[in-house]
């Protein structure tokens, strides 16, 4: 993927994309469709929602590529659009309340035959929507609490507390609690 | 701290870059507590494992749908721009029509020359026709005299217009020469109608 990102950030492709060249816009899509979909799928609950976010994100990229001035990386710019769209999708679907699910998932998750990685996938999937979004944006995408707060329209304290809750639950569900 | 150990919140705070001076005590505890260091390692490993999860790929190619939407929006945008340009052109045309009396398209002097030339042609025709030597009925004679009187009046107005300032003179001369051409045309018509009526 790194090679594709480097290729896509080449000035030539960007210049053509800014001029509205459909082939250049498709090149950007091909380079970034997997990381955008992955981010969307990790935040949203369904494949359909993630596909919608993917389409919304690249529609926005095609419309606004002229506004990208090269201040940060192109991926950083596209990722901020994707994160915003994914969180909007969560809000539209009225994300599941954090505390309501606390009791539901109180029992530890037993390890399946597929191994530890599947356990982590399953545990991540079981986190409440906003908590899962925070842990993904912070631990995987590298956003700061201030940035997450900006994306979610919440405070940095909210982001910090959600991250702590996420790790507390993951630790319990993965059977990692210190005796 | 939870009892003798650090909470997850505290361990997460220690992971953040730029740890505040107030965290020195927490860090000192971490350095001296084996259980908390183990917990911190697990926390870091868990984050690393999250980052190592395989990338999920879209189940189908979505580019076709995106491209269709982009092209549809471009068409809508083009039509909006075209409508705006059309509106602007219509407004300009209306403005031009509204301002027409104040700003004639062609210079007045050009119009005067054309009207004067046409007037000369009609006068030459009337001289060649020699209406005075022809038999005319009373009605035709009356109409012809009336038209000739009005042409004479226009000629006097043309002489007076010569004395006006250039800015006012040209439009006035143009109007008077056109009036003269109109009257001469009517005079020609009167004579020709009379001629056809008597079988000339």
XYZ file of C-alpha atoms in Angstrom:
379
model
C 0.000 0.000 0.000
C 2.882 2.348 0.783
C 4.079 2.228 -2.819
C 0.558 3.084 -3.993
C 0.371 6.025 -1.601
C 3.686 7.382 -2.796
C 2.552 7.002 -6.389
C -0.739 8.690 -5.692
C 0.852 11.596 -3.960
C 2.956 12.305 -7.001
C 2.344 15.816 -8.217
C 1.359 14.635 -11.665
C -1.602 12.577 -10.464
C -2.674 15.300 -8.062
C -2.456 17.994 -10.726
C -4.598 15.931 -13.088
C -7.048 15.067 -10.328
C -7.383 18.742 -9.387
C -8.142 19.493 -13.050
C -11.023 17.008 -12.827
C -9.380 14.164 -14.765
C -11.566 11.130 -14.025
C -8.722 8.664 -14.663
C -6.529 10.445 -12.089
C -9.383 10.477 -9.572
C -9.793 6.750 -10.118
C -6.063 6.297 -9.433
C -6.554 8.014 -6.067
C -9.522 5.774 -5.362
C -7.567 2.617 -6.188
C -4.707 3.722 -3.939
C -6.851 4.543 -0.904
C -10.006 2.435 -1.146
C -8.735 -0.295 1.215
C -7.528 1.945 4.078
C -10.688 4.046 3.820
C -12.947 1.001 3.786
C -11.000 -0.591 6.641
C -11.376 2.537 8.785
C -15.082 2.770 7.932
C -15.703 -0.909 8.608
C -13.912 -0.762 11.973
C -16.058 2.173 13.067
C -19.399 1.206 11.484
C -21.258 -1.966 12.341
C -22.249 -3.200 8.893
C -20.629 -3.808 5.517
C -23.366 -1.692 3.918
C -22.632 1.289 6.161
C -18.898 0.951 5.503
C -19.510 0.870 1.743
C -21.685 3.967 2.014
C -18.913 5.720 3.937
C -16.397 4.643 1.277
C -18.582 6.115 -1.476
C -19.348 9.314 0.454
C -15.675 9.796 1.239
C -14.473 9.494 -2.355
C -17.356 11.540 -3.699
C -16.196 14.280 -1.317
C -12.556 13.741 -2.338
C -13.483 14.136 -6.031
C -15.460 17.300 -5.286
C -12.921 18.904 -2.989
C -9.533 17.753 -4.274
C -8.761 21.337 -5.344
C -8.996 22.376 -1.697
C -6.188 20.008 -0.718
C -3.167 22.330 -0.573
C -0.571 19.761 0.416
C -0.231 21.068 3.994
C -0.299 17.504 5.351
C -0.153 14.118 3.673
C -2.847 13.258 1.160
C -3.733 10.202 3.236
C -4.137 12.409 6.308
C -6.559 14.611 4.380
C -8.562 11.677 2.981
C -8.571 9.963 6.382
C -10.044 13.013 8.095
C -12.883 13.010 5.543
C -13.423 9.265 6.015
C -13.388 9.528 9.830
C -15.864 12.355 9.741
C -18.199 10.468 7.380
C -17.980 7.292 9.470
C -18.811 9.154 12.687
C -21.696 10.893 10.929
C -22.981 7.485 9.896
C -22.801 6.323 13.533
C -24.757 9.364 14.663
C -27.348 8.822 11.928
C -27.799 5.235 13.065
C -28.136 6.388 16.672
C -25.143 4.576 18.038
C -25.701 2.151 20.854
C -25.313 3.716 24.242
C -22.125 2.843 26.072
C -23.602 2.080 29.474
C -26.564 0.046 28.220
C -24.187 -2.587 26.930
C -21.995 -2.719 29.972
C -23.942 -5.501 31.629
C -24.635 -7.344 28.397
C -20.961 -7.960 27.815
C -19.891 -8.480 31.378
C -18.984 -12.097 30.823
C -15.476 -12.743 29.495
C -15.209 -13.824 25.878
C -13.953 -17.361 25.550
C -11.134 -17.952 23.142
C -12.261 -19.535 19.919
C -10.435 -22.109 17.881
C -9.324 -19.453 15.413
C -6.790 -18.138 17.919
C -6.011 -14.889 19.697
C -6.380 -12.582 16.666
C -9.996 -13.639 16.158
C -10.602 -13.014 19.837
C -9.364 -9.477 19.474
C -11.504 -8.947 16.350
C -14.556 -10.252 18.208
C -13.813 -8.186 21.305
C -13.351 -5.038 19.217
C -16.637 -5.734 17.458
C -18.380 -6.080 20.840
C -17.334 -2.661 22.092
C -20.056 0.008 22.089
C -19.972 2.172 18.957
C -18.369 5.335 20.293
C -15.910 3.434 22.458
C -14.833 1.334 19.492
C -14.500 4.439 17.325
C -12.298 6.137 19.924
C -9.996 3.146 20.428
C -9.600 2.698 16.668
C -8.971 6.363 15.930
C -6.501 6.694 18.821
C -4.601 3.422 18.875
C -4.624 2.533 15.177
C -5.058 5.758 13.205
C -2.946 7.766 15.622
C -5.353 10.639 16.320
C -4.822 12.622 19.525
C -7.616 13.030 22.059
C -7.973 16.653 20.978
C -8.426 15.609 17.353
C -10.936 12.892 18.258
C -12.844 15.386 20.389
C -12.971 17.726 17.377
C -14.252 14.993 15.081
C -16.899 13.840 17.541
C -17.969 17.187 18.862
C -17.007 16.077 22.380
C -14.309 17.002 24.888
C -10.807 15.473 25.093
C -11.802 14.138 28.510
C -14.631 12.204 26.892
C -12.170 10.669 24.426
C -9.749 9.756 27.225
C -12.447 8.140 29.350
C -13.772 6.141 26.390
C -10.278 4.881 25.616
C -9.778 3.784 29.223
C -13.141 2.009 29.200
C -12.246 0.289 25.947
C -8.982 -1.065 27.310
C -10.568 -2.117 30.588
C -13.129 -4.144 28.661
C -10.720 -5.546 26.147
C -8.417 -6.649 28.920
C -11.276 -8.428 30.672
C -12.736 -9.988 27.541
C -9.362 -11.192 26.331
C -8.635 -12.773 29.707
C -5.634 -10.532 30.345
C -6.552 -9.285 33.804
C -3.753 -9.341 36.332
C -4.586 -11.747 39.113
C -3.904 4.834 41.701
C -6.070 1.784 42.285
C -4.870 0.505 45.648
C -1.155 0.108 45.250
C -1.221 -0.016 41.447
C -1.786 2.392 38.573
C -5.185 2.549 36.877
C -5.617 2.134 33.126
C -6.281 5.879 32.867
C -2.894 6.572 34.451
C -1.117 4.047 32.261
C -2.738 5.575 29.175
C -1.700 9.051 30.301
C 1.890 7.850 30.577
C 1.741 6.679 26.968
C 0.825 10.126 25.705
C 3.680 12.226 24.421
C 4.672 15.291 26.411
C 3.825 13.961 29.854
C 3.138 16.774 32.297
C 5.447 17.365 35.287
C 2.627 16.191 37.595
C 3.068 12.658 36.232
C 6.558 12.258 37.759
C 5.209 10.398 40.794
C 3.180 8.039 38.603
C 6.189 7.341 36.436
C 8.308 6.682 39.512
C 5.721 4.128 40.668
C 5.775 2.439 37.271
C 9.555 2.175 37.382
C 9.449 0.490 40.781
C 6.293 -1.733 40.365
C 6.660 -4.960 38.369
C 2.865 -5.572 38.163
C 2.217 -2.087 36.731
C 5.053 -2.475 34.206
C 3.479 -5.780 33.111
C 0.107 -4.055 32.753
C 1.685 -1.209 30.776
C 3.350 -3.737 28.470
C 0.034 -5.524 27.911
C -1.606 -2.223 27.122
C 1.079 -1.400 24.573
C 0.873 -4.898 23.089
C -2.894 -4.680 22.804
C -2.600 -1.431 20.851
C 0.067 -3.011 18.654
C -2.173 -6.005 17.985
C -5.028 -3.701 17.051
C -2.739 -2.012 14.518
C -1.720 -5.448 13.223
C -5.274 -6.583 12.497
C -5.676 -7.437 8.805
C -7.082 -4.755 6.533
C -10.707 -5.374 5.638
C -11.380 -4.991 1.915
C -14.606 -3.778 0.295
C -16.669 -6.706 -0.995
C -17.177 -5.099 -4.424
C -15.821 -2.340 -6.632
C -17.493 0.926 -5.645
C -15.760 3.186 -8.180
C -18.564 2.882 -10.766
C -21.123 4.366 -8.367
C -18.777 7.150 -7.296
C -17.918 8.021 -10.901
C -21.610 8.142 -11.855
C -22.316 10.555 -8.995
C -19.323 12.746 -9.832
C -20.325 12.980 -13.491
C -23.972 13.657 -12.621
C -22.924 16.485 -10.341
C -20.675 17.920 -13.030
C -23.607 17.931 -15.456
C -25.810 19.673 -12.884
C -23.051 22.168 -12.191
C -22.598 22.825 -15.930
C -26.342 23.382 -16.380
C -26.417 25.750 -13.404
C -23.529 27.747 -14.878
C -25.145 27.749 -18.334
C -28.412 28.986 -16.821
C -26.557 31.759 -15.001
C -24.728 32.780 -18.180
C -28.037 32.791 -20.086
C -29.635 34.885 -17.368
C -26.742 37.330 -17.447
C -26.963 37.573 -21.255
C -30.708 38.215 -21.077
C -30.173 40.900 -18.454
C -27.487 42.537 -20.600
C -29.799 42.494 -23.625
C -32.627 44.043 -21.630
C -30.281 46.724 -20.349
C -29.069 47.439 -23.883
C -32.654 47.797 -25.148
C -33.527 50.028 -22.208
C -30.506 52.264 -22.801
C -30.873 52.282 -26.598
C -32.302 55.828 -26.912
C -29.415 57.161 -24.850
C -26.725 55.257 -26.682
C -27.394 54.535 -30.371
C -25.522 51.555 -31.697
C -24.169 53.312 -34.795
C -22.744 56.862 -34.755
C -25.412 59.481 -35.667
C -23.208 60.950 -38.415
C -23.274 57.615 -40.282
C -27.071 57.504 -40.075
C -27.320 61.121 -41.302
C -25.189 60.374 -44.380
C -27.326 57.348 -45.225
C -30.590 59.279 -44.785
C -29.269 62.209 -46.854
C -28.241 59.859 -49.673
C -31.670 58.212 -49.677
C -33.308 61.642 -49.663
C -31.261 62.698 -52.736
C -32.280 59.534 -54.610
C -35.979 60.189 -53.952
C -35.649 63.848 -54.996
C -33.949 62.831 -58.255
C -36.790 60.394 -58.913
C -39.402 63.095 -58.310
C -37.577 65.531 -60.624
C -37.420 62.870 -63.306
C -41.108 62.117 -62.814
C -41.955 65.814 -63.356
C -45.217 65.776 -61.482
C -46.025 69.395 -62.394
C -46.524 68.568 -66.072
C -48.880 65.662 -65.355
C -52.648 65.617 -64.963
C -53.607 64.978 -61.322
C -56.908 64.759 -59.490
C -57.755 67.128 -56.653
C -57.169 64.673 -53.879
C -53.689 63.754 -55.135
C -52.787 67.406 -55.546
C -53.952 68.163 -52.011
C -51.914 65.297 -50.530
C -48.853 66.274 -52.584
C -49.028 69.913 -51.462
C -49.432 68.851 -47.836
C -46.388 66.592 -48.053
C -44.307 69.254 -49.823
C -45.218 71.770 -47.096
C -44.112 69.359 -44.399
C -40.871 68.673 -46.272
C -40.236 72.436 -46.426
C -40.836 72.643 -42.667
C -38.326 69.848 -42.062
C -35.817 71.703 -44.278
C -36.129 74.806 -42.079
C -35.664 72.651 -38.973
C -32.565 71.141 -40.574
C -31.114 74.617 -41.109
C -31.829 75.481 -37.449
C -30.301 72.206 -36.253
C -27.016 73.126 -37.927
C -26.580 75.794 -35.247
C -26.803 73.349 -32.308
C -23.778 72.013 -30.435
C -22.289 68.847 -31.956
C -23.488 66.610 -29.091
C -27.118 67.634 -29.670
C -26.836 68.346 -33.403
C -26.078 64.846 -34.678
C -29.080 63.075 -33.104
C -31.400 65.948 -34.146
C -30.114 65.941 -37.738
C -30.521 62.162 -37.915
C -34.116 62.370 -36.772
C -34.948 65.206 -39.214
C -33.287 63.535 -42.227
C -35.207 60.332 -41.489
C -38.408 62.364 -41.284
C -37.570 63.966 -44.648
C -36.938 60.538 -46.235
C -40.256 59.295 -44.882
C -42.124 62.290 -46.323
C -40.406 61.969 -49.735
C -41.276 58.255 -49.772
C -44.885 59.136 -49.109
C -44.802 61.779 -51.882
C -43.413 59.255 -54.358
C -46.169 56.838 -53.348
C -48.842 59.475 -53.901
C -47.619 60.249 -57.427
C -47.138 56.593 -58.384
C -50.608 55.657 -57.077
C -52.111 58.484 -59.138
C -50.175 57.341 -62.218
C -51.378 53.742 -61.941
C -54.956 54.908 -61.332
C -55.007 56.844 -64.619
C -53.379 53.994 -66.580
C -49.873 55.523 -66.917
